[in-house]
XYZ file of C-alpha atoms in Angstrom:
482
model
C -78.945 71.734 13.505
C -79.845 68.935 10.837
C -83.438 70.558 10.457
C -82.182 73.969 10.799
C -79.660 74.024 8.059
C -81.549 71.355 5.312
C -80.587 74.413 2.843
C -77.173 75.478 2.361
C -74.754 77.767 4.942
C -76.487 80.639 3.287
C -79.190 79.753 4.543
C -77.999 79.402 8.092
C -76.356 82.888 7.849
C -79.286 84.311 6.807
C -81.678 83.169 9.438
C -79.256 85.456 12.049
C -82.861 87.287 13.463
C -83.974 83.677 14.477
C -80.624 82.939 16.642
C -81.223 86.409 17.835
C -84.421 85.512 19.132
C -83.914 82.119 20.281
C -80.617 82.992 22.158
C -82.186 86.187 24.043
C -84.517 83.371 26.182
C -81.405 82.755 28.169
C -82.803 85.741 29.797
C -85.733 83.824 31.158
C -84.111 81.455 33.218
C -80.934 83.873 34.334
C -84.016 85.809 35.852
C -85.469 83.397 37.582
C -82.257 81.611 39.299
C -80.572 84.980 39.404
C -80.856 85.930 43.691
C -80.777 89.448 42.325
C -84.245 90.255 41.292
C -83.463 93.600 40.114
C -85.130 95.863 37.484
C -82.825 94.980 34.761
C -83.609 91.058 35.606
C -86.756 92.091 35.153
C -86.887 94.463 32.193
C -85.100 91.531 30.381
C -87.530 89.017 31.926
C -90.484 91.015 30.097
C -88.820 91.921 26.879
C -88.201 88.249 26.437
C -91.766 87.420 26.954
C -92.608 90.246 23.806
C -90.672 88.179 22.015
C -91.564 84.943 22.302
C -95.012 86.021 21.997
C -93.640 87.735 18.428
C -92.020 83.815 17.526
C -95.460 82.141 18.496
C -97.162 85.093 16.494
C -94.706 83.872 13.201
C -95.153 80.300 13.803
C -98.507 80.671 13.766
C -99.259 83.276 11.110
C -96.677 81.635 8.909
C -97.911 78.113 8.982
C -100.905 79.929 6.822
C -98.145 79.984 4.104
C -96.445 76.855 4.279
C -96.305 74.691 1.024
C -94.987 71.436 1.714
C -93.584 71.197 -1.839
C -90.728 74.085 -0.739
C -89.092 70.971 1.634
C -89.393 68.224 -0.928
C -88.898 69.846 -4.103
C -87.333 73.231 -3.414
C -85.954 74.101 -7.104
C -89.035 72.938 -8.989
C -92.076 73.628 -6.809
C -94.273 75.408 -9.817
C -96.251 77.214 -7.507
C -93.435 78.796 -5.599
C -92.171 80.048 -8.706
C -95.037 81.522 -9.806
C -94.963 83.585 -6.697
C -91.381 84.242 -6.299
C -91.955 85.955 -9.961
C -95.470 88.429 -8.855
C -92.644 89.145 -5.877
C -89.831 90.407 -8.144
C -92.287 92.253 -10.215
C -93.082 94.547 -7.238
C -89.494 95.953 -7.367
C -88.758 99.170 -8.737
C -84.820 98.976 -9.105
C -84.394 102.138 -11.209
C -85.214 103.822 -8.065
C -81.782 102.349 -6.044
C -78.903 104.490 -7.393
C -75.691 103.227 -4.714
C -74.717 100.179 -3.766
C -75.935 99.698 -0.416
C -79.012 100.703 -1.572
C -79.403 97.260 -3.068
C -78.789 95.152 -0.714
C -81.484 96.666 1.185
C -84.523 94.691 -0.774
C -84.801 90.966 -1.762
C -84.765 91.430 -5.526
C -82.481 94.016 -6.541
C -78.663 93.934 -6.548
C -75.884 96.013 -7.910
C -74.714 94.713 -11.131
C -71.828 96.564 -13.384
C -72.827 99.846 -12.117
C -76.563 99.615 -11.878
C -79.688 97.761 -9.897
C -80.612 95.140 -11.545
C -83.245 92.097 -10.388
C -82.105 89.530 -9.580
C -85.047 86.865 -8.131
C -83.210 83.857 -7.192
C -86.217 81.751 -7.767
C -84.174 78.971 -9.343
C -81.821 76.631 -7.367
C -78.158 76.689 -7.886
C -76.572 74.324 -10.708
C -74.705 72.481 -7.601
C -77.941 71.973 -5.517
C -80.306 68.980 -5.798
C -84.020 69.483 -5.837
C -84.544 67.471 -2.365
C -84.854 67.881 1.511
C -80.645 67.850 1.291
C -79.981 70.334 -1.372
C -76.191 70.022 -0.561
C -76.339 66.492 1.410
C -75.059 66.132 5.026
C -71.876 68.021 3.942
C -74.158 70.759 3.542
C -75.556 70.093 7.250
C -71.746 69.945 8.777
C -70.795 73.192 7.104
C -73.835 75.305 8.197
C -73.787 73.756 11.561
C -70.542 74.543 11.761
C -71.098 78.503 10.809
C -73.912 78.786 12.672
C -72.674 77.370 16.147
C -71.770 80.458 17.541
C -76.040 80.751 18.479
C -74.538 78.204 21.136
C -72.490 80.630 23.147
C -75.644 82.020 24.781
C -75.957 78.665 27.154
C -72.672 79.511 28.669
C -73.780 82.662 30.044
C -76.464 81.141 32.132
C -73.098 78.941 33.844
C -71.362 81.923 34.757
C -74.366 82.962 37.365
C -73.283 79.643 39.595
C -72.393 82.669 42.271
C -75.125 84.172 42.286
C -77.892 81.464 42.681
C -79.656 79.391 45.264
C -78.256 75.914 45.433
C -76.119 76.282 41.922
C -75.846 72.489 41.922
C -79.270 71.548 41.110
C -80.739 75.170 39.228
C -77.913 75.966 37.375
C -78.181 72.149 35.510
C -81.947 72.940 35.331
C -81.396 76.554 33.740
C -78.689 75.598 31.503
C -80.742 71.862 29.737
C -84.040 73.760 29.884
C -82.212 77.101 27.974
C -80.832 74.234 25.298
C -84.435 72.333 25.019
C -86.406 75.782 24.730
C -83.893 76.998 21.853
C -83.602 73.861 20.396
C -87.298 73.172 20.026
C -87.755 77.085 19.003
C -84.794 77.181 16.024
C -86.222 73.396 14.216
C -89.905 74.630 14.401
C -88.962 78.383 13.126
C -86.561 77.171 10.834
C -89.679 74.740 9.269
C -92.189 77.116 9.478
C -89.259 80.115 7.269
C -88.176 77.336 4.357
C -92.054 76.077 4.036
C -92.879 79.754 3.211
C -89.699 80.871 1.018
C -87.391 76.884 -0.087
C -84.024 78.116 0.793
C -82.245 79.336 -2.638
C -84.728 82.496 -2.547
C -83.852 83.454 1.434
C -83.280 87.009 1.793
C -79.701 86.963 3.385
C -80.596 89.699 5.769
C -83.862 90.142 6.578
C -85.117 86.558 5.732
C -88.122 86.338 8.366
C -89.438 89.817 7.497
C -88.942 89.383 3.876
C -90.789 86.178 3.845
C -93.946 87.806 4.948
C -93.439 90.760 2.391
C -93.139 87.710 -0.565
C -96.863 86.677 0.422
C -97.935 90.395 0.907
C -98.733 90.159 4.726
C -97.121 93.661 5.284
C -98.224 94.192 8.685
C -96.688 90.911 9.510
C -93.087 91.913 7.721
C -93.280 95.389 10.191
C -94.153 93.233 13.162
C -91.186 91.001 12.795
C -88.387 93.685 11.533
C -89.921 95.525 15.338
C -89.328 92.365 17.547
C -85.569 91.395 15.432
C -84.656 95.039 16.963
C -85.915 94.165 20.412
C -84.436 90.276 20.094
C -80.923 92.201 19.544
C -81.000 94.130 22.029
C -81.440 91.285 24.374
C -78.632 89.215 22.997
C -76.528 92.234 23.588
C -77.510 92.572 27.408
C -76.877 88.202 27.288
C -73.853 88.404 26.348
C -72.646 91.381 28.017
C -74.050 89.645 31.515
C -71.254 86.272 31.394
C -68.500 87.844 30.222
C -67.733 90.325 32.794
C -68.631 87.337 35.505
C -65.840 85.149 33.610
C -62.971 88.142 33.851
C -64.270 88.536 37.786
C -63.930 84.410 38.673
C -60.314 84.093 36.549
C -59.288 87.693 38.706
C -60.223 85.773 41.991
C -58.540 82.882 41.106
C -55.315 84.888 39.756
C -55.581 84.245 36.413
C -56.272 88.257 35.014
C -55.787 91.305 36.523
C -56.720 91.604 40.102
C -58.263 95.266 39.330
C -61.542 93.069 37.333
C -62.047 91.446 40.837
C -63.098 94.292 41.987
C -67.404 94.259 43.110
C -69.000 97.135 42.860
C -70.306 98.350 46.210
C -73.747 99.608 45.497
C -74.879 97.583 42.588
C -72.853 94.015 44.061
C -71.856 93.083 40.469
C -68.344 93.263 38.676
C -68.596 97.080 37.451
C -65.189 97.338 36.273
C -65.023 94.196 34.268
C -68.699 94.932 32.584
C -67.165 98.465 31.429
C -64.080 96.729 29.661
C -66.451 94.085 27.863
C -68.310 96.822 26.551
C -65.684 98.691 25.361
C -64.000 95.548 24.037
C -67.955 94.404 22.195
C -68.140 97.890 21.285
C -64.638 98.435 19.818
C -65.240 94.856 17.688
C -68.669 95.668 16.188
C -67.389 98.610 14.728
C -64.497 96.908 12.904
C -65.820 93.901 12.118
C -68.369 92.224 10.021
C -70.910 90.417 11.177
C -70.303 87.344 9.013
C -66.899 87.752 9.408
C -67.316 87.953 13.411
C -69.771 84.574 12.814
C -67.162 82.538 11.418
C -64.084 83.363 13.857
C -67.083 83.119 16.593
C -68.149 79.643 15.670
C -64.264 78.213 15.759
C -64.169 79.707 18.862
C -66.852 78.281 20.822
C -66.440 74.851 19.004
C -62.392 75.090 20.225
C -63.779 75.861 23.766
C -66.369 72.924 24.153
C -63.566 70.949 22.903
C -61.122 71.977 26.234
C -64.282 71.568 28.126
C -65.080 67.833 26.923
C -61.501 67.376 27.717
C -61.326 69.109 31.208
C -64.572 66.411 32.276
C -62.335 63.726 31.541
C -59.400 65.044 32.936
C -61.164 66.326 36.285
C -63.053 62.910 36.471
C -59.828 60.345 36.079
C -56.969 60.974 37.597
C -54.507 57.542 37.469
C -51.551 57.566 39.616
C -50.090 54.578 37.518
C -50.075 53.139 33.816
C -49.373 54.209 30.716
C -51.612 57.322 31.229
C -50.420 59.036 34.096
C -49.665 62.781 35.237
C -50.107 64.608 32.007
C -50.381 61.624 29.335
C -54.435 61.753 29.936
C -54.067 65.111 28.121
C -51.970 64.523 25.625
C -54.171 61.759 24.579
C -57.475 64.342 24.697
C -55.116 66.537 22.660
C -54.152 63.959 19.657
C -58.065 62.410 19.752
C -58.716 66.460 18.729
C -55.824 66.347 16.712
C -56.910 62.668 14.561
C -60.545 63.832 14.542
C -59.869 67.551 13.310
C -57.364 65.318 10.321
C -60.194 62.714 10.205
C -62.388 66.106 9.257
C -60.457 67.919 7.064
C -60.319 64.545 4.289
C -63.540 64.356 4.331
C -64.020 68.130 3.103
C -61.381 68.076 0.792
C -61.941 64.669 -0.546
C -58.762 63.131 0.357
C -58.067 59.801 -1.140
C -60.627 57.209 1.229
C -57.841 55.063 2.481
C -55.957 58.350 4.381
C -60.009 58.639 5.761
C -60.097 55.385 6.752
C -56.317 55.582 9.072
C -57.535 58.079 10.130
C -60.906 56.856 11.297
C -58.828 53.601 13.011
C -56.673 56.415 14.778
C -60.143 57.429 16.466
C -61.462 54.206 17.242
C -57.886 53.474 18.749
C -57.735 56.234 20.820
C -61.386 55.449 22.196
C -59.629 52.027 22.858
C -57.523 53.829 25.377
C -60.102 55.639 26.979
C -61.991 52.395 27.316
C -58.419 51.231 29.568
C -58.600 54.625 31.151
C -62.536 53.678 32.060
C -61.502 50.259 33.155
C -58.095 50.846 35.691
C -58.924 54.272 37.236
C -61.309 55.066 40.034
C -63.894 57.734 38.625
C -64.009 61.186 40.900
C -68.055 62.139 40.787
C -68.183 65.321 42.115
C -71.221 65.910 44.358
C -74.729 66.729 43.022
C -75.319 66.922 39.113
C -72.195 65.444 37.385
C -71.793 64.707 33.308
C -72.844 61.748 32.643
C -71.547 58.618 30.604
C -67.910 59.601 30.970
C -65.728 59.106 29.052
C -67.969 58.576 25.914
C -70.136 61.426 25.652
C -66.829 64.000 26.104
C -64.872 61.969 23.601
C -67.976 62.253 21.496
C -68.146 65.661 21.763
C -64.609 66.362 21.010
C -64.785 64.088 17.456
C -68.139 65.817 16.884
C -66.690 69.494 17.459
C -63.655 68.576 15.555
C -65.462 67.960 12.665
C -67.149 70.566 12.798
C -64.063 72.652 12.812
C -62.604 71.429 9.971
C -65.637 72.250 7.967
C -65.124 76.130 8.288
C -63.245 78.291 5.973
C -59.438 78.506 6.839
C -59.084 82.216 7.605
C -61.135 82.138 10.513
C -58.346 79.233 11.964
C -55.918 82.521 11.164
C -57.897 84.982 13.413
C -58.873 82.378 16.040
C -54.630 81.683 16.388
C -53.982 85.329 16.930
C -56.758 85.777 19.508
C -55.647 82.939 20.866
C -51.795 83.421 21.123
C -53.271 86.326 22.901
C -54.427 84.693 25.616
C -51.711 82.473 25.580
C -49.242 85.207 26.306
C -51.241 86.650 29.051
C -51.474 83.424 30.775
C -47.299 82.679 30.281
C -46.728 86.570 31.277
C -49.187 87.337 34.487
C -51.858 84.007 35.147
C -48.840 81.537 36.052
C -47.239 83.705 38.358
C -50.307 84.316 40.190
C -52.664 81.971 40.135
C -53.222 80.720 43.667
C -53.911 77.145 42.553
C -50.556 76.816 41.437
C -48.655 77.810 45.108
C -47.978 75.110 47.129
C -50.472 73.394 49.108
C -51.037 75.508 52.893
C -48.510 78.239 51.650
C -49.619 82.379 51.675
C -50.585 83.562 47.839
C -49.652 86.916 48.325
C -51.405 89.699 46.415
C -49.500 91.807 44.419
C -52.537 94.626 44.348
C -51.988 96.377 47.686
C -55.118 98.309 47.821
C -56.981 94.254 46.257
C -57.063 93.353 49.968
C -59.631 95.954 51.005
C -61.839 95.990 47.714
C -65.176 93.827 48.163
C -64.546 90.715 45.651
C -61.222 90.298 46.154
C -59.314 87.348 48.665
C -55.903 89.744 49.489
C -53.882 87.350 51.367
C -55.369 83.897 52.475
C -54.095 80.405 52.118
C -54.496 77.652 49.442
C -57.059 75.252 51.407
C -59.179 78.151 52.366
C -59.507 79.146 48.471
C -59.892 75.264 47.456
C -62.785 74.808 50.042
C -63.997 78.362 50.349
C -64.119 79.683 47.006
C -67.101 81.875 46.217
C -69.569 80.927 49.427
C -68.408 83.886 51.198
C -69.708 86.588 49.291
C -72.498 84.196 47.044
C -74.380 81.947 47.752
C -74.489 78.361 46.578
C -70.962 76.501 46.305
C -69.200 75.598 42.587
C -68.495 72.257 41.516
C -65.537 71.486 39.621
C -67.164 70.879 36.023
């Protein structure tokens, strides 16, 4: 993320067709742990492999047109302007007559009725002329906006069911998925703000576009072909965990018993992959994309945040002390609550001593933690389990907290309704039927009568048999808690 985002969030934003095509190698390894080696496994197996070949092909085509100047001195490389100004000259604007028309090209932008160039080939006043236009604030608050790329690893989790020996491949899939991407966005990222320093990215075609600037035309229609191909396979990505998460929270009670339902021929959640396509297709036609980014990215950083917190609450459970029964959460929750503080001073430039209580607050409440380390026996669940814990959760939860507070407040807005969502179908239907909160040996009756004979679902079985037997019947490979 540091390398990645050495420009500004607009940057970030605009490098979109790179998280498209880093994101869509998920693909790769759900193929190859997925037991289901079916055509679409391998249709997406193969269109990953065009595109990676297409991200080699701009690595390697663009290092041709890297000038080293554009990371050290973006704003007064001469040479860069010199050819940022040939590029603008090579833009008819008089031909654009309506506003969208603009946007469509690198140069031209409507302007008091009227396309007009525009070549942004100078830096803005704000930004320095160094590696850190916008210092490490800068870094946070396009690392911030661009964490929703991140949501792809989760997907590759929510195939635990439907892989050989989950406990070892699905830790292999998931770290090798985050090394791949992680190697592919810093070198990609390099190779894009060598060729074009970051105030004169095209916000949103900026791969393509950068190509066009050094007139390599056949390279520009080469990557605009494979950003259309790298979409479509974040779509199927995404569209392959979601319906698996509405399946797993129907079998444990938490939603509707009718998205437990398995599909008879194909052996997949049907019902619950309809809804999420309705549900993706219903949102992309309302919403933005940048607009979707930024509620996206509080999102996902608000759900790593519960899961840093479930690891520690799953892995220390103390009978005694000051931390007992549900005071282990409540101190997860105010760590989240001191760092997100600790977070929002810093971007507002609150006075430094309020900064500094609130830094002590952390360090305080890793104290605790430290007690919690100490006194409790640690429950390591069998095979691959998270390691240095507590630390690396309460890490993550300052870390993502930060994050978080570097975001722009309406998205907090959208994120609260979406979320009071949830909330309201977990108070109205989830507690009432989820069979991990009946009592221990007792019947969890289902209130679907025709659930019992659907393939998926558990009808009418007792606790310990959904405890111990959760998901082997039907998969293979058992879960682990985390």
């Amino acid at each position: 993320a540091v390398v990645s985002t050495q420009s500004t969030w607009k940057a970030v934003v605009s490098t979109q067709s790179t998280w498209e095509a880093v994101v869509s190698t998920q693909s790769t390894w759900e193929a190859v742990v997925s037991t289901q080696s079916t055509w679409a496994a391998r249709v997406n197996f193969w269109m990953m492999v065009a595109n990676i070949i297409l991200i080699v092909m701009f690595i390697i085509v663009g290092l041709t047109k890297v000038d080293s100047a554009n990371y050290s001195t973006p704003c007064s490389n001469p040479a860069w302007q010199e050819t940022c100004a040939n590029y603008a000259l090579h833009e008819d604007c008089s031909s654009y007559t309506e506003d969208g028309a603009c946007f469509t090209t690198a140069t031209c932008v409507w302007e008091e009725g009227a396309c007009v160039q525009e070549t942004h080939c100078t830096c803005p006043a704000e930004a320095e002329d160094a590696f850190f236009p916008y210092g490490f604030e800068g870094v946070f608050k396009g690392s911030g906006l661009v964490f929703f790329a991140y949501i792809g690893f989760d997907a590759v989790s929510t195939l635990a069911e439907e892989t050989i020996n989950p406990q070892r491949n699905m830790p292999l899939g998931i770290i090798g998925t985050l090394v791949i991407s992680a190697v592919i966005y810093a070198v990609v990222s390099l190779v894009l703000l060598g060729m074009v320093p970051f105030q004169s990215l095209h916000s949103s075609a900026p791969l393509a576009v950068a190509f066009a600037v050094h007139d390599m035309t056949w390279m520009e229609a080469i990557v605009a072909f494979g950003a259309l191909t790298n979409m479509t396979l974040t779509v199927l990505s995404g569209l392959l965990g979601q319906p698996r998460i509405f399946y797993r929270m129907a079998v444990d009670g938490l939603l509707f018993q009718r998205f437990a339902s398995v599909s008879e021929r194909f052996q997949t959640p049907l019902f619950a992959t309809v809804v999420a396509c309705g549900l993706a297709l219903t949102v992309s036609m309302f919403i933005n994309f940048k607009l979707l980014s930024e509620m996206i990215s509080v999102g996902t950083l608000l759900a790593f945040v519960v899961v840093a917190g479930g690891i520690v609450v799953l892995r220390y459970k103390p009978q005694s002390g000051p931390f007992r029964g549900g005071r282990l959460s409540a101190l997860i929750t105010s760590l989240f609550v001191f760092a997100l503080a600790f977070g929002f001073s810093v971007d507002l430039a609150a006075p430094v001593e309020l900064s500094v209580i609130l830094a002590v607050a952390i360090l305080a409440h890793t104290a605790c933690f430290g007690y919690v380390w100490k006194t409790c026996p640690a429950i390591v669940p069998e095979g691959f389990a998270c390691p240095l814990v507590p630390w690396l959760p309460i890490l993550s939860i300052v870390l993502n907290a930060y994050l978080i507070a570097h975001l722009k407040w309406d998205s907090f807005v959208r994120v609260l309704i979406w979320s009071l969502i949830g909330l309201g179908i977990y108070l109205f239907y989830s507690v009432h039927h989820s069979k991990l909160n009946a009592s221990e040996g007792a019947l969890v009756p289902d209130t679907d009568d025709e659930a019992m004979d659907r393939p998926g679902s558990f009808g009418e079985i007792e606790l310990e048999e959904v405890v111990e037997d959760a998901g082997t019947p039907e998969r293979p490979g058992p879960r682990g808690q985390e």
